[in-house]
Amino acid sequence: MPSASGTPTGKLPFVVWVLAAGTFLMGTTEFVIAGLLPEMAADLNVSVSHAGLLITAFAVGMIAGGPTMAMATLRLPQRHTLIGALAVFALGHAVAALSTSFTVVLTARVVTALATGAFWAVGFVIATTAAGPARSTRAVGVMMGGLTLANVIGVPIGSFVGHYTGWRGPFWALAALAAVAAVFVGRFIPRTEQRADVSVRAEVRALKQGRLWLALGAAVLIMGGVLAVYTYITPLLTDRAGIPAGAVSLVLVAFGIGALGGTAIGGRLGDRRPMVTTITASAATSLILLALIPASNSPVAAVILVFGMALAGFTVNPVVTSLAVRFAGDAPTLTSALTTSGYNTGIAAGSLAAGRALDSSLGLTGPALVGAVFAALTLLPLAALTLGGTGHRTRIVAQRAAAAPVRDDASTPAHH
């Protein structure tokens, strides 16, 4: 039976899958550096920990760029914003691939991150609006599935190709694919104009919701925990676990499969039991990362724990994203941008702290300890959200483009 939006019940609109393809490219470029870090460090004449700033810089660019670009493009047609973001994304990768300067590559990463932030901010709003309230978490899960699928396919392939062609090869490939994606988005995203009554003041005013900031805090901490380890996963696997450099891409596939599975689990369970799902997954992530410290000298144990880290950690993401959009009421665009900024604040903080730990007496196991602490701290905002919602079961309801403000109570009763 068709839904109110005209899409058969249970099926997501095709536009959601188009946007997921775009997030696939964004996820690949953000995380492929982890598999290319030693090669890039050698080619650009910097240390491995210093090269890790390329991941931190991208995250910082998205922290500032997401909300800024969301506000700057608020009154522009959403389709034009997405095409422009992909064009800048392609250009940034081409500039980086042509340069031999670490500073230029770092700058290109920041510019690319600005474009990525704009794409994600608008893309999440289009996806949740097109899917409707009953399928909002699924739509977010599919879009974030593009991100996690990048870890299954994009990052391992990029790492494998870069191992033989140098790091510039994957950058050129990403530039070309982004250009193709821009054409694809121009073809399939509806040619609707942005609403004339969109209000920057309303977007900012809706950010007074305290629950929104708790959800964003959880996004920061869980991503910081996982990415603290993932940023420096290559030296951990090669120098401690004894896995050959050529086989690292296979471990990245295991990570990607875990991340994809976690996103699917969060997307399915998040509508019904958001707090139980996120608290359980966050606690499991912390315990897995603690176990990685003594067990990472075994290649088999290291691969299993890396998979488990991704499975548990990425279960949290679609749930807290949907909670944040719901809590924001009539500020979906700015909120989705802030959610992306939250994840990247975690990536920046986690990768930076992990780099310091790597250079300390903790050595190769330092990032795992940092990650475990971040993941454990995720339980604090989640517990606050749970206590604030006592007496009700929370059901995530995505906001449409003209959504009404969310009630001030901590949750709403579930209706079936």
Short mmCIF file of C-alpha atoms in Angstrom, two decimals:
data_model
loop_
_atom_site.label_atom_id
_atom_site.label_comp_id
_atom_site.label_asym_id
_atom_site.label_seq_id
_atom_site.Cartn_x
_atom_site.Cartn_y
_atom_site.Cartn_z
CA MET A 1 0.00 0.00 0.00
CA PRO A 2 1.44 3.41 -0.90
CA SER A 3 2.35 5.80 1.83
CA ALA A 4 1.36 9.44 2.01
CA SER A 5 4.46 10.34 0.07
CA GLY A 6 3.57 8.00 -2.73
CA THR A 7 6.24 5.45 -1.94
CA PRO A 8 5.15 1.87 -1.23
CA THR A 9 5.04 1.19 2.50
CA GLY A 10 8.26 -0.38 3.69
CA LYS A 11 10.31 0.81 0.74
CA LEU A 12 12.59 3.83 0.80
CA PRO A 13 12.50 6.43 -1.98
CA PHE A 14 15.20 6.03 -4.65
CA VAL A 15 16.63 9.43 -3.74
CA VAL A 16 17.82 7.98 -0.40
CA TRP A 17 19.95 5.43 -2.26
CA VAL A 18 21.37 8.16 -4.53
CA LEU A 19 22.42 10.13 -1.47
CA ALA A 20 23.92 7.00 0.06
CA ALA A 21 26.17 6.70 -3.01
CA GLY A 22 27.40 10.23 -2.33
CA THR A 23 28.16 9.42 1.30
CA PHE A 24 30.10 6.39 0.07
CA LEU A 25 32.60 8.72 -1.62
CA MET A 26 32.72 11.01 1.42
CA GLY A 27 33.38 8.10 3.74
CA THR A 28 36.07 6.69 1.49
CA THR A 29 38.04 9.92 1.39
CA GLU A 30 37.77 10.47 5.13
CA PHE A 31 38.99 7.04 6.16
CA VAL A 32 41.22 5.86 3.29
CA ILE A 33 44.08 7.88 4.77
CA ALA A 34 44.31 5.33 7.60
CA GLY A 35 45.40 2.65 5.12
CA LEU A 36 47.78 4.98 3.26
CA LEU A 37 49.36 6.72 6.24
CA PRO A 38 52.88 5.22 6.04
CA GLU A 39 53.11 5.81 2.27
CA MET A 40 51.89 9.40 2.54
CA ALA A 41 54.23 10.14 5.44
CA ALA A 42 57.23 8.88 3.47
CA ASP A 43 56.28 10.70 0.27
CA LEU A 44 55.55 14.02 1.99
CA ASN A 45 58.59 13.75 4.31
CA VAL A 46 56.73 13.81 7.64
CA SER A 47 56.36 11.36 10.50
CA VAL A 48 53.44 8.92 10.64
CA SER A 49 51.92 10.70 13.63
CA HIS A 50 52.25 14.02 11.79
CA ALA A 51 50.65 12.55 8.68
CA GLY A 52 47.74 11.57 10.92
CA LEU A 53 46.90 15.29 10.96
CA LEU A 54 45.44 14.75 7.49
CA ILE A 55 42.61 12.86 9.18
CA THR A 56 42.37 15.42 11.97
CA ALA A 57 42.30 18.31 9.48
CA PHE A 58 39.47 16.74 7.50
CA ALA A 59 37.50 16.30 10.71
CA VAL A 60 38.17 19.90 11.79
CA GLY A 61 37.04 21.13 8.36
CA MET A 62 33.76 19.29 8.77
CA ILE A 63 33.29 20.52 12.34
CA ALA A 64 33.33 24.14 11.20
CA GLY A 65 32.20 23.59 7.63
CA GLY A 66 29.06 21.58 8.25
CA PRO A 67 27.06 24.21 10.19
CA THR A 68 28.63 27.10 8.27
CA MET A 69 27.81 25.66 4.87
CA ALA A 70 24.36 24.59 6.04
CA MET A 71 23.54 28.18 6.96
CA ALA A 72 25.24 29.67 3.88
CA THR A 73 23.23 27.46 1.53
CA LEU A 74 19.98 27.39 3.52
CA ARG A 75 18.00 29.39 0.95
CA LEU A 76 19.62 27.80 -2.11
CA PRO A 77 18.00 24.94 -4.02
CA GLN A 78 19.10 21.76 -2.29
CA ARG A 79 19.96 20.12 -5.61
CA HIS A 80 22.39 22.93 -6.49
CA THR A 81 24.04 22.67 -3.09
CA LEU A 82 24.69 18.94 -3.53
CA ILE A 83 26.11 19.36 -7.06
CA GLY A 84 28.36 22.22 -5.96
CA ALA A 85 29.62 20.24 -2.98
CA LEU A 86 30.59 17.30 -5.20
CA ALA A 87 32.35 19.63 -7.67
CA VAL A 88 34.48 21.17 -4.89
CA PHE A 89 35.11 17.67 -3.53
CA ALA A 90 36.49 16.57 -6.92
CA LEU A 91 38.66 19.67 -7.31
CA GLY A 92 40.14 19.30 -3.82
CA HIS A 93 41.26 15.74 -4.52
CA ALA A 94 42.82 16.75 -7.84
CA VAL A 95 44.81 19.53 -6.17
CA ALA A 96 46.03 17.17 -3.43
CA ALA A 97 47.06 14.53 -5.99
CA LEU A 98 49.12 17.09 -7.92
CA SER A 99 50.97 18.49 -4.88
CA THR A 100 54.21 17.43 -3.20
CA SER A 101 53.67 19.78 -0.25
CA PHE A 102 52.21 18.50 3.00
CA THR A 103 50.76 21.97 3.67
CA VAL A 104 48.94 22.05 0.33
CA VAL A 105 47.58 18.54 0.83
CA LEU A 106 46.46 19.49 4.34
CA THR A 107 44.70 22.60 3.00
CA ALA A 108 43.03 20.59 0.25
CA ARG A 109 41.74 18.19 2.89
CA VAL A 110 40.12 21.06 4.80
CA VAL A 111 38.46 22.44 1.65
CA THR A 112 37.24 18.96 0.74
CA ALA A 113 35.82 18.62 4.24
CA LEU A 114 33.83 21.84 3.82
CA ALA A 115 32.20 20.38 0.73
CA THR A 116 31.52 17.11 2.52
CA GLY A 117 29.86 18.93 5.41
CA ALA A 118 27.52 20.75 3.03
CA PHE A 119 26.59 17.50 1.25
CA TRP A 120 25.83 15.63 4.46
CA ALA A 121 23.84 18.46 6.05
CA VAL A 122 21.49 18.83 3.09
CA GLY A 123 21.49 15.12 2.26
CA PHE A 124 20.22 14.01 5.68
CA VAL A 125 17.34 16.48 5.48
CA ILE A 126 16.34 15.33 1.99
CA ALA A 127 16.56 11.66 3.01
CA THR A 128 14.50 11.91 6.20
CA THR A 129 11.90 14.17 4.56
CA ALA A 130 11.50 11.85 1.57
CA ALA A 131 11.28 8.73 3.75
CA GLY A 132 8.66 10.09 6.14
CA PRO A 133 8.43 9.74 9.94
CA ALA A 134 7.88 5.97 10.04
CA ARG A 135 11.06 5.21 8.10
CA SER A 136 13.34 8.02 9.23
CA THR A 137 15.84 5.89 11.10
CA ARG A 138 16.01 3.45 8.18
CA ALA A 139 16.71 6.34 5.81
CA VAL A 140 19.47 7.63 8.08
CA GLY A 141 20.80 4.08 8.38
CA VAL A 142 20.93 3.70 4.58
CA MET A 143 22.70 7.03 4.14
CA MET A 144 25.18 6.14 6.86
CA GLY A 145 25.35 2.70 5.27
CA GLY A 146 26.99 4.44 2.32
CA LEU A 147 29.55 5.73 4.77
CA THR A 148 30.16 2.33 6.31
CA LEU A 149 30.12 0.57 2.95
CA ALA A 150 33.04 2.81 2.13
CA ASN A 151 34.92 0.94 4.84
CA VAL A 152 33.97 -2.41 3.29
CA ILE A 153 34.79 -1.55 -0.32
CA GLY A 154 36.19 1.95 -0.81
CA VAL A 155 38.82 2.09 1.92
CA PRO A 156 40.24 -1.44 1.39
CA ILE A 157 40.39 -0.96 -2.39
CA GLY A 158 41.97 2.47 -1.94
CA SER A 159 44.48 1.02 0.50
CA PHE A 160 45.25 -1.90 -1.81
CA VAL A 161 45.64 0.29 -4.91
CA GLY A 162 47.66 2.88 -3.00
CA HIS A 163 50.02 0.17 -1.79
CA TYR A 164 51.02 -0.49 -5.41
CA THR A 165 50.43 2.83 -7.21
CA GLY A 166 51.16 5.30 -4.42
CA TRP A 167 48.61 7.33 -2.49
CA ARG A 168 47.91 9.66 -5.43
CA GLY A 169 46.12 6.96 -7.40
CA PRO A 170 43.17 6.68 -4.96
CA PHE A 171 42.94 10.48 -4.82
CA TRP A 172 42.60 10.71 -8.61
CA ALA A 173 39.98 7.97 -8.55
CA LEU A 174 37.95 9.83 -5.92
CA ALA A 175 38.12 13.04 -7.96
CA ALA A 176 36.78 11.26 -11.05
CA LEU A 177 34.03 9.43 -9.15
CA ALA A 178 32.89 12.66 -7.50
CA ALA A 179 32.51 14.29 -10.92
CA VAL A 180 30.38 11.35 -12.05
CA ALA A 181 28.34 11.53 -8.83
CA ALA A 182 27.62 15.24 -9.47
CA VAL A 183 26.06 14.32 -12.82
CA PHE A 184 24.08 11.52 -11.18
CA VAL A 185 22.76 13.77 -8.42
CA GLY A 186 21.78 16.37 -11.00
CA ARG A 187 19.76 13.70 -12.78
CA PHE A 188 17.91 12.13 -9.86
CA ILE A 189 17.52 14.76 -7.12
CA PRO A 190 14.16 16.55 -7.65
CA ARG A 191 14.33 20.04 -9.16
CA THR A 192 12.44 21.63 -6.27
CA GLU A 193 13.36 25.02 -4.96
CA GLN A 194 14.20 25.56 -1.32
CA ARG A 195 11.34 27.02 0.69
CA ALA A 196 11.26 30.79 0.68
CA ASP A 197 10.20 30.86 4.34
CA VAL A 198 13.29 29.06 5.62
CA SER A 199 14.45 30.99 8.68
CA VAL A 200 17.98 31.11 10.00
CA ARG A 201 16.57 32.46 13.26
CA ALA A 202 14.24 29.47 13.61
CA GLU A 203 17.11 27.08 12.93
CA VAL A 204 19.23 28.66 15.65
CA ARG A 205 16.34 29.04 18.12
CA ALA A 206 15.54 25.33 17.96
CA LEU A 207 19.05 24.51 19.21
CA LYS A 208 17.99 25.40 22.76
CA GLN A 209 16.87 21.81 23.28
CA GLY A 210 19.08 20.33 25.99
CA ARG A 211 18.41 16.78 24.79
CA LEU A 212 19.82 17.70 21.40
CA TRP A 213 23.19 18.49 22.93
CA LEU A 214 23.20 15.24 24.88
CA ALA A 215 22.64 13.32 21.64
CA LEU A 216 25.41 15.32 19.97
CA GLY A 217 27.70 14.61 22.93
CA ALA A 218 27.14 10.89 22.47
CA ALA A 219 27.97 11.24 18.76
CA VAL A 220 31.23 13.01 19.60
CA LEU A 221 32.39 10.45 22.13
CA ILE A 222 31.52 7.19 20.37
CA MET A 223 33.13 8.27 17.11
CA GLY A 224 36.17 9.56 18.96
CA GLY A 225 36.58 6.16 20.59
CA VAL A 226 36.39 4.12 17.38
CA LEU A 227 38.46 6.49 15.25
CA ALA A 228 41.18 6.89 17.87
CA VAL A 229 42.05 3.27 17.12
CA TYR A 230 41.18 3.25 13.42
CA THR A 231 43.41 6.23 12.59
CA TYR A 232 46.52 4.30 13.65
CA ILE A 233 45.27 0.82 12.86
CA THR A 234 47.99 0.12 10.27
CA PRO A 235 51.01 0.35 12.60
CA LEU A 236 49.11 -1.63 15.25
CA LEU A 237 48.40 -4.45 12.79
CA THR A 238 51.82 -4.55 11.14
CA ASP A 239 54.21 -3.78 14.01
CA ARG A 240 52.38 -5.44 16.92
CA ALA A 241 50.07 -8.09 15.47
CA GLY A 242 52.61 -9.05 12.80
CA ILE A 243 50.17 -8.83 9.89
CA PRO A 244 51.91 -8.17 6.52
CA ALA A 245 51.39 -4.67 5.11
CA GLY A 246 49.77 -6.10 1.98
CA ALA A 247 47.12 -7.84 4.11
CA VAL A 248 46.06 -4.73 6.05
CA SER A 249 43.42 -3.99 3.42
CA LEU A 250 41.76 -7.32 4.26
CA VAL A 251 41.52 -6.31 7.92
CA LEU A 252 39.99 -3.03 6.81
CA VAL A 253 37.35 -5.09 5.00
CA ALA A 254 36.58 -6.82 8.32
CA PHE A 255 36.26 -3.40 9.97
CA GLY A 256 33.98 -2.22 7.18
CA ILE A 257 31.76 -5.29 7.40
CA GLY A 258 31.45 -4.73 11.13
CA ALA A 259 30.61 -1.06 10.61
CA LEU A 260 28.01 -1.92 7.98
CA GLY A 261 26.45 -4.52 10.27
CA GLY A 262 26.41 -2.09 13.19
CA THR A 263 24.72 0.59 11.11
CA ALA A 264 22.07 -1.90 9.99
CA ILE A 265 21.48 -3.05 13.58
CA GLY A 266 21.15 0.52 14.82
CA GLY A 267 18.82 1.42 11.97
CA ARG A 268 16.54 -1.55 12.71
CA LEU A 269 16.51 -1.44 16.52
CA GLY A 270 16.80 2.31 16.97
CA ASP A 271 13.16 3.11 16.27
CA ARG A 272 11.93 0.70 18.97
CA ARG A 273 14.62 0.67 21.68
CA PRO A 274 16.96 3.62 21.10
CA MET A 275 18.42 3.93 24.58
CA VAL A 276 18.88 0.23 25.27
CA THR A 277 20.54 -0.15 21.86
CA THR A 278 22.97 2.75 22.28
CA ILE A 279 23.93 2.07 25.90
CA THR A 280 24.59 -1.61 25.24
CA ALA A 281 26.61 -0.87 22.11
CA SER A 282 28.69 1.86 23.78
CA ALA A 283 29.57 -0.34 26.75
CA ALA A 284 30.50 -3.19 24.42
CA THR A 285 32.74 -0.87 22.38
CA SER A 286 34.68 0.20 25.46
CA LEU A 287 35.19 -3.39 26.62
CA ILE A 288 36.32 -4.52 23.18
CA LEU A 289 38.88 -1.72 22.97
CA LEU A 290 40.21 -2.57 26.41
CA ALA A 291 40.57 -6.20 25.30
CA LEU A 292 42.49 -5.06 22.22
CA ILE A 293 45.36 -3.77 24.37
CA PRO A 294 46.64 -7.17 25.57
CA ALA A 295 45.24 -9.20 22.65
CA SER A 296 46.59 -7.15 19.75
CA ASN A 297 49.83 -9.16 19.65
CA SER A 298 47.79 -12.02 18.19
CA PRO A 299 46.80 -11.50 14.54
CA VAL A 300 43.61 -13.58 14.87
CA ALA A 301 42.48 -11.82 18.05
CA ALA A 302 43.34 -8.42 16.59
CA VAL A 303 41.18 -9.00 13.49
CA ILE A 304 38.24 -10.28 15.57
CA LEU A 305 38.40 -7.33 17.96
CA VAL A 306 38.71 -4.78 15.13
CA PHE A 307 35.55 -6.28 13.62
CA GLY A 308 33.79 -6.16 17.00
CA MET A 309 34.88 -2.57 17.58
CA ALA A 310 33.24 -1.50 14.34
CA LEU A 311 30.10 -3.59 14.89
CA ALA A 312 29.42 -2.18 18.35
CA GLY A 313 30.59 1.38 17.73
CA PHE A 314 28.66 1.99 14.52
CA THR A 315 25.43 0.66 16.03
CA VAL A 316 25.20 3.93 17.97
CA ASN A 317 25.48 6.29 14.98
CA PRO A 318 22.11 6.10 13.18
CA VAL A 319 20.23 6.15 16.49
CA VAL A 320 21.81 9.29 17.92
CA THR A 321 21.58 10.99 14.50
CA SER A 322 17.83 10.39 14.34
CA LEU A 323 17.41 11.45 17.97
CA ALA A 324 19.25 14.70 17.28
CA VAL A 325 17.13 15.51 14.22
CA ARG A 326 13.96 14.71 16.15
CA PHE A 327 14.92 16.79 19.17
CA ALA A 328 15.74 19.79 16.96
CA GLY A 329 12.13 20.20 15.82
CA ASP A 330 12.08 22.91 13.15
CA ALA A 331 15.87 23.10 12.69
CA PRO A 332 16.60 19.92 10.71
CA THR A 333 19.25 21.36 8.37
CA LEU A 334 21.45 22.98 11.00
CA THR A 335 20.98 20.02 13.32
CA SER A 336 22.04 17.45 10.73
CA ALA A 337 25.10 19.60 10.07
CA LEU A 338 25.84 19.75 13.79
CA THR A 339 25.49 15.97 14.02
CA THR A 340 28.09 15.59 11.32
CA SER A 341 30.23 18.14 13.15
CA GLY A 342 29.76 16.10 16.32
CA TYR A 343 31.08 12.95 14.70
CA ASN A 344 34.03 14.83 13.30
CA THR A 345 34.74 16.55 16.59
CA GLY A 346 35.09 13.04 17.96
CA ILE A 347 37.31 12.01 15.05
CA ALA A 348 39.53 15.06 15.50
CA ALA A 349 39.77 14.70 19.28
CA GLY A 350 40.20 10.93 19.16
CA SER A 351 42.83 10.91 16.42
CA LEU A 352 44.74 13.78 18.04
CA ALA A 353 44.74 12.13 21.47
CA ALA A 354 45.64 8.80 19.91
CA GLY A 355 48.59 10.38 18.09
CA ARG A 356 49.90 11.76 21.37
CA ALA A 357 49.41 8.37 23.03
CA LEU A 358 51.23 6.66 20.14
CA ASP A 359 54.27 8.88 20.69
CA SER A 360 54.18 8.33 24.46
CA SER A 361 55.43 5.40 26.53
CA LEU A 362 52.14 3.62 25.77
CA GLY A 363 53.32 3.08 22.21
CA LEU A 364 51.17 1.10 19.80
CA THR A 365 48.52 0.26 22.40
CA GLY A 366 48.02 3.91 23.38
CA PRO A 367 45.28 4.58 20.78
CA ALA A 368 43.27 1.58 22.04
CA LEU A 369 43.36 2.92 25.60
CA VAL A 370 42.27 6.37 24.40
CA GLY A 371 39.45 4.79 22.42
CA ALA A 372 38.23 2.75 25.39
CA VAL A 373 38.01 5.89 27.55
CA PHE A 374 36.09 7.80 24.88
CA ALA A 375 33.62 4.94 24.40
CA ALA A 376 33.07 4.61 28.16
CA LEU A 377 32.38 8.35 28.44
CA THR A 378 29.64 7.96 25.82
CA LEU A 379 27.54 6.33 28.54
CA LEU A 380 27.24 9.64 30.41
CA PRO A 381 25.08 11.59 27.91
CA LEU A 382 23.15 8.42 27.05
CA ALA A 383 22.37 7.85 30.73
CA ALA A 384 21.22 11.47 31.04
CA LEU A 385 18.88 11.01 28.06
CA THR A 386 17.51 7.81 29.57
CA LEU A 387 16.85 9.39 32.97
CA GLY A 388 15.22 12.37 31.27
CA GLY A 389 12.81 10.05 29.51
CA THR A 390 11.68 8.04 32.55
CA GLY A 391 8.14 6.79 32.23
CA HIS A 392 7.95 6.76 28.46
CA ARG A 393 9.20 4.63 25.62
CA THR A 394 11.02 6.77 23.10
CA ARG A 395 10.09 6.48 19.48
CA ILE A 396 12.20 8.36 16.97
CA VAL A 397 10.11 10.54 14.71
CA ALA A 398 11.97 12.25 11.88
CA GLN A 399 11.01 15.79 11.06
CA ARG A 400 9.65 16.76 7.68
CA ALA A 401 10.85 19.89 5.92
CA ALA A 402 8.16 21.91 7.71
CA ALA A 403 8.20 20.01 10.98
CA ALA A 404 6.48 21.20 14.09
CA PRO A 405 8.49 21.93 17.23
CA VAL A 406 9.23 18.95 19.46
CA ARG A 407 7.55 18.83 22.86
CA ASP A 408 9.64 19.65 25.89
CA ASP A 409 9.14 16.27 27.52
CA ALA A 410 12.06 13.91 27.23
CA SER A 411 10.24 11.43 25.01
CA THR A 412 6.91 10.63 23.43
CA PRO A 413 4.87 7.49 23.82
CA ALA A 414 5.25 4.90 21.08
CA HIS A 415 2.32 4.42 18.73
CA HIS A 416 1.95 1.45 16.42
#
